[in-house]
Amino acid sequence: MTHDLTILYDTILFMMSTDGNVNNEILGGLEELGLSQYEASAYYSLLGKGMVSATEIAYFSNLPRTKIYFILKKLEKKNLVFINYQKPLMFRALSPKDSFGNILSKYENRIKSLKKIIESLQQINENGLKNKGIEEKRYLVLNQFSTDSKIIELIKNTNESIDISLNHWGNVILNASKEEILKAIYRGVKVRILFDFMCRDDSIILPNAIDKKSAKISTNMYIFDNNSMIIINNDGTKSAYFDSHEIFVPTLVSQFNDTWVKMETVSLENNKVESINL
């Protein structure tokens, strides 16, 4: 938000330096920085005019003359206007750079305070849920491109094992990460893959170092070091990433292991998966 305010401030300074009619975007920006509609109009009208009278300001800004003194006094309190109190009263706009720099500093301090309040509210919420035996969890939903990138990232960080279950469409996903899987095998990572019975014979080439079995697979799933996983929908367009804190991760790990034990090791010829030696 601070960055956005800085951009807004720079934009206002640039637009104020150009000639032309009063721009609604400038006035809107001034209002976002804390000025009222009347204050924004009066301050904008003062810019670049030096010392002017209240009557002139009312004319330039099209504001009611009965309210102009009150508006200018408020601008003075905000360090945006200098008032010469010798009669007749004269007014001059102060430097936008200096004036709005102070306003931005106030916003930054306000944002810091709001962040602390939000953190306190979050803590109150979490403590309340914990006392009721409820724990809030989140997971990441990824698109197809992010899924491939996330899988490759997790493979690179895997130290011990990668377990994969693939339905008849899943070989497309496996092909995208095959090179990283080969590198993981060279590092000593154990890789097991459960293929669906419907996997095509020419869809992928895998090394003998990968343990392979066939089973009835409905869900594409990658498990990394038995504590994090990615579950991918049937067409590979979306996926969800879960870490070890999710309660069902150990359950799905056990389910994979049970299926693995029940199924016989696949004959490469019967499984129609071509092998290559490392």
PDB file of N, CA and C in Angstrom, residues 21-86:
ATOM      1  N   ASN A  21      -6.897  22.166 -17.955  1.00  0.00           N
ATOM      2  CA  ASN A  21      -8.000  22.272 -17.009  1.00  0.00           C
ATOM      3  C   ASN A  21      -7.784  21.353 -15.824  1.00  0.00           C
ATOM      4  N   VAL A  22      -8.563  21.598 -14.770  1.00  0.00           N
ATOM      5  CA  VAL A  22      -8.484  20.754 -13.588  1.00  0.00           C
ATOM      6  C   VAL A  22      -8.803  19.313 -13.964  1.00  0.00           C
ATOM      7  N   ASN A  23      -7.932  18.415 -13.610  1.00  0.00           N
ATOM      8  CA  ASN A  23      -8.099  17.009 -13.981  1.00  0.00           C
ATOM      9  C   ASN A  23      -8.743  16.252 -12.834  1.00  0.00           C
ATOM     10  N   ASN A  24      -9.817  15.537 -13.147  1.00  0.00           N
ATOM     11  CA  ASN A  24     -10.529  14.794 -12.104  1.00  0.00           C
ATOM     12  C   ASN A  24      -9.652  13.743 -11.457  1.00  0.00           C
ATOM     13  N   GLU A  25      -8.724  13.175 -12.242  1.00  0.00           N
ATOM     14  CA  GLU A  25      -7.836  12.164 -11.679  1.00  0.00           C
ATOM     15  C   GLU A  25      -6.933  12.756 -10.610  1.00  0.00           C
ATOM     16  N   ILE A  26      -6.463  13.990 -10.845  1.00  0.00           N
ATOM     17  CA  ILE A  26      -5.621  14.654  -9.842  1.00  0.00           C
ATOM     18  C   ILE A  26      -6.420  14.917  -8.576  1.00  0.00           C
ATOM     19  N   LEU A  27      -7.602  15.458  -8.739  1.00  0.00           N
ATOM     20  CA  LEU A  27      -8.430  15.765  -7.569  1.00  0.00           C
ATOM     21  C   LEU A  27      -8.774  14.494  -6.800  1.00  0.00           C
ATOM     22  N   GLY A  28      -9.051  13.415  -7.541  1.00  0.00           N
ATOM     23  CA  GLY A  28      -9.332  12.144  -6.866  1.00  0.00           C
ATOM     24  C   GLY A  28      -8.121  11.653  -6.094  1.00  0.00           C
ATOM     25  N   GLY A  29      -6.928  11.841  -6.667  1.00  0.00           N
ATOM     26  CA  GLY A  29      -5.714  11.435  -5.974  1.00  0.00           C
ATOM     27  C   GLY A  29      -5.477  12.238  -4.710  1.00  0.00           C
ATOM     28  N   LEU A  30      -5.762  13.527  -4.786  1.00  0.00           N
ATOM     29  CA  LEU A  30      -5.628  14.368  -3.592  1.00  0.00           C
ATOM     30  C   LEU A  30      -6.588  13.931  -2.490  1.00  0.00           C
ATOM     31  N   GLU A  31      -7.799  13.537  -2.894  1.00  0.00           N
ATOM     32  CA  GLU A  31      -8.766  13.061  -1.906  1.00  0.00           C
ATOM     33  C   GLU A  31      -8.293  11.753  -1.273  1.00  0.00           C
ATOM     34  N   GLU A  32      -7.644  10.883  -2.068  1.00  0.00           N
ATOM     35  CA  GLU A  32      -7.099   9.646  -1.509  1.00  0.00           C
ATOM     36  C   GLU A  32      -6.003   9.932  -0.497  1.00  0.00           C
ATOM     37  N   LEU A  33      -5.310  11.050  -0.666  1.00  0.00           N
ATOM     38  CA  LEU A  33      -4.259  11.434   0.275  1.00  0.00           C
ATOM     39  C   LEU A  33      -4.799  12.176   1.491  1.00  0.00           C
ATOM     40  N   GLY A  34      -6.126  12.240   1.621  1.00  0.00           N
ATOM     41  CA  GLY A  34      -6.714  12.762   2.849  1.00  0.00           C
ATOM     42  C   GLY A  34      -7.380  14.116   2.746  1.00  0.00           C
ATOM     43  N   LEU A  35      -7.428  14.723   1.560  1.00  0.00           N
ATOM     44  CA  LEU A  35      -8.067  16.020   1.409  1.00  0.00           C
ATOM     45  C   LEU A  35      -9.541  15.847   1.064  1.00  0.00           C
ATOM     46  N   SER A  36     -10.351  16.825   1.504  1.00  0.00           N
ATOM     47  CA  SER A  36     -11.750  16.837   1.092  1.00  0.00           C
ATOM     48  C   SER A  36     -11.831  17.341  -0.348  1.00  0.00           C
ATOM     49  N   GLN A  37     -13.008  17.242  -0.929  1.00  0.00           N
ATOM     50  CA  GLN A  37     -13.185  17.690  -2.316  1.00  0.00           C
ATOM     51  C   GLN A  37     -12.891  19.183  -2.441  1.00  0.00           C
ATOM     52  N   TYR A  38     -13.370  19.985  -1.496  1.00  0.00           N
ATOM     53  CA  TYR A  38     -13.123  21.431  -1.520  1.00  0.00           C
ATOM     54  C   TYR A  38     -11.646  21.728  -1.300  1.00  0.00           C
ATOM     55  N   GLU A  39     -11.024  21.020  -0.361  1.00  0.00           N
ATOM     56  CA  GLU A  39      -9.597  21.247  -0.092  1.00  0.00           C
ATOM     57  C   GLU A  39      -8.742  20.912  -1.301  1.00  0.00           C
ATOM     58  N   ALA A  40      -9.085  19.820  -1.967  1.00  0.00           N
ATOM     59  CA  ALA A  40      -8.331  19.414  -3.155  1.00  0.00           C
ATOM     60  C   ALA A  40      -8.441  20.475  -4.242  1.00  0.00           C
ATOM     61  N   SER A  41      -9.631  21.000  -4.479  1.00  0.00           N
ATOM     62  CA  SER A  41      -9.840  22.020  -5.508  1.00  0.00           C
ATOM     63  C   SER A  41      -9.077  23.304  -5.172  1.00  0.00           C
ATOM     64  N   ALA A  42      -9.142  23.715  -3.909  1.00  0.00           N
ATOM     65  CA  ALA A  42      -8.452  24.942  -3.496  1.00  0.00           C
ATOM     66  C   ALA A  42      -6.939  24.794  -3.619  1.00  0.00           C
ATOM     67  N   TYR A  43      -6.406  23.679  -3.162  1.00  0.00           N
ATOM     68  CA  TYR A  43      -4.948  23.474  -3.217  1.00  0.00           C
ATOM     69  C   TYR A  43      -4.474  23.409  -4.668  1.00  0.00           C
ATOM     70  N   TYR A  44      -5.208  22.690  -5.512  1.00  0.00           N
ATOM     71  CA  TYR A  44      -4.833  22.579  -6.925  1.00  0.00           C
ATOM     72  C   TYR A  44      -4.818  23.965  -7.575  1.00  0.00           C
ATOM     73  N   SER A  45      -5.813  24.780  -7.231  1.00  0.00           N
ATOM     74  CA  SER A  45      -5.927  26.107  -7.839  1.00  0.00           C
ATOM     75  C   SER A  45      -4.805  27.037  -7.394  1.00  0.00           C
ATOM     76  N   LEU A  46      -4.229  26.785  -6.227  1.00  0.00           N
ATOM     77  CA  LEU A  46      -3.150  27.629  -5.705  1.00  0.00           C
ATOM     78  C   LEU A  46      -1.796  27.340  -6.355  1.00  0.00           C
ATOM     79  N   LEU A  47      -1.623  26.160  -6.889  1.00  0.00           N
ATOM     80  CA  LEU A  47      -0.311  25.746  -7.384  1.00  0.00           C
ATOM     81  C   LEU A  47       0.173  26.637  -8.523  1.00  0.00           C
ATOM     82  N   GLY A  48       1.430  27.080  -8.391  1.00  0.00           N
ATOM     83  CA  GLY A  48       2.066  27.852  -9.447  1.00  0.00           C
ATOM     84  C   GLY A  48       1.607  29.286  -9.562  1.00  0.00           C
ATOM     85  N   LYS A  49       0.873  29.783  -8.582  1.00  0.00           N
ATOM     86  CA  LYS A  49       0.346  31.147  -8.679  1.00  0.00           C
ATOM     87  C   LYS A  49       0.991  32.114  -7.696  1.00  0.00           C
ATOM     88  N   GLY A  50       1.857  31.619  -6.830  1.00  0.00           N
ATOM     89  CA  GLY A  50       2.482  32.509  -5.858  1.00  0.00           C
ATOM     90  C   GLY A  50       1.477  32.972  -4.830  1.00  0.00           C
ATOM     91  N   MET A  51       1.670  34.207  -4.328  1.00  0.00           N
ATOM     92  CA  MET A  51       0.759  34.750  -3.319  1.00  0.00           C
ATOM     93  C   MET A  51      -0.496  35.298  -3.998  1.00  0.00           C
ATOM     94  N   VAL A  52      -1.650  34.780  -3.591  1.00  0.00           N
ATOM     95  CA  VAL A  52      -2.916  35.239  -4.154  1.00  0.00           C
ATOM     96  C   VAL A  52      -3.919  35.461  -3.034  1.00  0.00           C
ATOM     97  N   SER A  53      -4.962  36.192  -3.330  1.00  0.00           N
ATOM     98  CA  SER A  53      -5.998  36.479  -2.330  1.00  0.00           C
ATOM     99  C   SER A  53      -7.028  35.371  -2.295  1.00  0.00           C
ATOM    100  N   ALA A  54      -7.840  35.384  -1.239  1.00  0.00           N
ATOM    101  CA  ALA A  54      -8.897  34.388  -1.102  1.00  0.00           C
ATOM    102  C   ALA A  54      -9.919  34.529  -2.228  1.00  0.00           C
ATOM    103  N   THR A  55     -10.181  35.769  -2.638  1.00  0.00           N
ATOM    104  CA  THR A  55     -11.141  35.993  -3.724  1.00  0.00           C
ATOM    105  C   THR A  55     -10.664  35.342  -5.014  1.00  0.00           C
ATOM    106  N   GLU A  56      -9.375  35.473  -5.280  1.00  0.00           N
ATOM    107  CA  GLU A  56      -8.822  34.860  -6.494  1.00  0.00           C
ATOM    108  C   GLU A  56      -8.904  33.332  -6.426  1.00  0.00           C
ATOM    109  N   ILE A  57      -8.594  32.804  -5.248  1.00  0.00           N
ATOM    110  CA  ILE A  57      -8.651  31.338  -5.090  1.00  0.00           C
ATOM    111  C   ILE A  57     -10.062  30.833  -5.312  1.00  0.00           C
ATOM    112  N   ALA A  58     -11.042  31.546  -4.753  1.00  0.00           N
ATOM    113  CA  ALA A  58     -12.439  31.154  -4.938  1.00  0.00           C
ATOM    114  C   ALA A  58     -12.811  31.177  -6.418  1.00  0.00           C
ATOM    115  N   TYR A  59     -12.267  32.155  -7.129  1.00  0.00           N
ATOM    116  CA  TYR A  59     -12.567  32.270  -8.564  1.00  0.00           C
ATOM    117  C   TYR A  59     -11.928  31.120  -9.342  1.00  0.00           C
ATOM    118  N   PHE A  60     -10.641  30.880  -9.082  1.00  0.00           N
ATOM    119  CA  PHE A  60      -9.934  29.832  -9.816  1.00  0.00           C
ATOM    120  C   PHE A  60     -10.495  28.430  -9.531  1.00  0.00           C
ATOM    121  N   SER A  61     -10.906  28.221  -8.279  1.00  0.00           N
ATOM    122  CA  SER A  61     -11.344  26.886  -7.871  1.00  0.00           C
ATOM    123  C   SER A  61     -12.852  26.687  -7.990  1.00  0.00           C
ATOM    124  N   ASN A  62     -13.575  27.777  -8.266  1.00  0.00           N
ATOM    125  CA  ASN A  62     -15.035  27.717  -8.372  1.00  0.00           C
ATOM    126  C   ASN A  62     -15.660  27.237  -7.058  1.00  0.00           C
ATOM    127  N   LEU A  63     -15.084  27.688  -5.953  1.00  0.00           N
ATOM    128  CA  LEU A  63     -15.596  27.333  -4.637  1.00  0.00           C
ATOM    129  C   LEU A  63     -16.367  28.522  -4.052  1.00  0.00           C
ATOM    130  N   PRO A  64     -17.315  28.256  -3.125  1.00  0.00           N
ATOM    131  CA  PRO A  64     -18.081  29.354  -2.508  1.00  0.00           C
ATOM    132  C   PRO A  64     -17.172  30.304  -1.728  1.00  0.00           C
ATOM    133  N   ARG A  65     -17.309  31.607  -1.940  1.00  0.00           N
ATOM    134  CA  ARG A  65     -16.465  32.591  -1.242  1.00  0.00           C
ATOM    135  C   ARG A  65     -16.696  32.547   0.259  1.00  0.00           C
ATOM    136  N   THR A  66     -17.900  32.147   0.662  1.00  0.00           N
ATOM    137  CA  THR A  66     -18.209  32.111   2.091  1.00  0.00           C
ATOM    138  C   THR A  66     -17.434  31.003   2.817  1.00  0.00           C
ATOM    139  N   LYS A  67     -16.938  30.033   2.078  1.00  0.00           N
ATOM    140  CA  LYS A  67     -16.237  28.900   2.701  1.00  0.00           C
ATOM    141  C   LYS A  67     -14.747  28.903   2.454  1.00  0.00           C
ATOM    142  N   ILE A  68     -14.267  29.794   1.605  1.00  0.00           N
ATOM    143  CA  ILE A  68     -12.882  29.700   1.168  1.00  0.00           C
ATOM    144  C   ILE A  68     -11.890  29.917   2.304  1.00  0.00           C
ATOM    145  N   TYR A  69     -12.167  30.857   3.244  1.00  0.00           N
ATOM    146  CA  TYR A  69     -11.246  31.095   4.352  1.00  0.00           C
ATOM    147  C   TYR A  69     -11.149  29.867   5.251  1.00  0.00           C
ATOM    148  N   PHE A  70     -12.284  29.256   5.524  1.00  0.00           N
ATOM    149  CA  PHE A  70     -12.298  28.047   6.359  1.00  0.00           C
ATOM    150  C   PHE A  70     -11.503  26.920   5.699  1.00  0.00           C
ATOM    151  N   ILE A  71     -11.652  26.768   4.392  1.00  0.00           N
ATOM    152  CA  ILE A  71     -10.928  25.718   3.650  1.00  0.00           C
ATOM    153  C   ILE A  71      -9.433  25.973   3.694  1.00  0.00           C
ATOM    154  N   LEU A  72      -9.023  27.229   3.496  1.00  0.00           N
ATOM    155  CA  LEU A  72      -7.600  27.569   3.480  1.00  0.00           C
ATOM    156  C   LEU A  72      -6.968  27.388   4.863  1.00  0.00           C
ATOM    157  N   LYS A  73      -7.717  27.661   5.916  1.00  0.00           N
ATOM    158  CA  LYS A  73      -7.211  27.434   7.269  1.00  0.00           C
ATOM    159  C   LYS A  73      -6.951  25.942   7.500  1.00  0.00           C
ATOM    160  N   LYS A  74      -7.847  25.107   6.987  1.00  0.00           N
ATOM    161  CA  LYS A  74      -7.645  23.662   7.126  1.00  0.00           C
ATOM    162  C   LYS A  74      -6.420  23.204   6.338  1.00  0.00           C
ATOM    163  N   LEU A  75      -6.208  23.787   5.178  1.00  0.00           N
ATOM    164  CA  LEU A  75      -5.028  23.441   4.381  1.00  0.00           C
ATOM    165  C   LEU A  75      -3.747  23.894   5.074  1.00  0.00           C
ATOM    166  N   GLU A  76      -3.840  25.011   5.786  1.00  0.00           N
ATOM    167  CA  GLU A  76      -2.677  25.476   6.543  1.00  0.00           C
ATOM    168  C   GLU A  76      -2.314  24.483   7.643  1.00  0.00           C
ATOM    169  N   LYS A  77      -3.325  23.958   8.333  1.00  0.00           N
ATOM    170  CA  LYS A  77      -3.083  22.978   9.392  1.00  0.00           C
ATOM    171  C   LYS A  77      -2.461  21.697   8.841  1.00  0.00           C
ATOM    172  N   LYS A  78      -2.727  21.403   7.575  1.00  0.00           N
ATOM    173  CA  LYS A  78      -2.164  20.209   6.943  1.00  0.00           C
ATOM    174  C   LYS A  78      -0.825  20.490   6.268  1.00  0.00           C
ATOM    175  N   ASN A  79      -0.278  21.690   6.527  1.00  0.00           N
ATOM    176  CA  ASN A  79       1.023  22.086   5.978  1.00  0.00           C
ATOM    177  C   ASN A  79       1.038  22.084   4.452  1.00  0.00           C
ATOM    178  N   LEU A  80      -0.094  22.472   3.862  1.00  0.00           N
ATOM    179  CA  LEU A  80      -0.175  22.552   2.412  1.00  0.00           C
ATOM    180  C   LEU A  80      -0.241  23.996   1.911  1.00  0.00           C
ATOM    181  N   VAL A  81      -0.545  24.932   2.805  1.00  0.00           N
ATOM    182  CA  VAL A  81      -0.715  26.327   2.418  1.00  0.00           C
ATOM    183  C   VAL A  81      -0.019  27.241   3.433  1.00  0.00           C
ATOM    184  N   PHE A  82       0.635  28.277   2.904  1.00  0.00           N
ATOM    185  CA  PHE A  82       1.212  29.331   3.759  1.00  0.00           C
ATOM    186  C   PHE A  82       0.280  30.531   3.712  1.00  0.00           C
ATOM    187  N   ILE A  83      -0.014  31.096   4.898  1.00  0.00           N
ATOM    188  CA  ILE A  83      -0.897  32.257   4.971  1.00  0.00           C
ATOM    189  C   ILE A  83      -0.104  33.451   5.501  1.00  0.00           C
ATOM    190  N   ASN A  84      -0.120  34.539   4.759  1.00  0.00           N
ATOM    191  CA  ASN A  84       0.456  35.804   5.216  1.00  0.00           C
ATOM    192  C   ASN A  84      -0.661  36.595   5.874  1.00  0.00           C
ATOM    193  N   TYR A  85      -0.554  36.754   7.216  1.00  0.00           N
ATOM    194  CA  TYR A  85      -1.665  37.325   7.968  1.00  0.00           C
ATOM    195  C   TYR A  85      -1.674  38.857   7.950  1.00  0.00           C
ATOM    196  N   GLN A  86      -0.720  39.490   7.258  1.00  0.00           N
ATOM    197  CA  GLN A  86      -0.807  40.933   7.092  1.00  0.00           C
ATOM    198  C   GLN A  86      -1.919  41.262   6.108  1.00  0.00           C
TER     199      GLN A  86
END
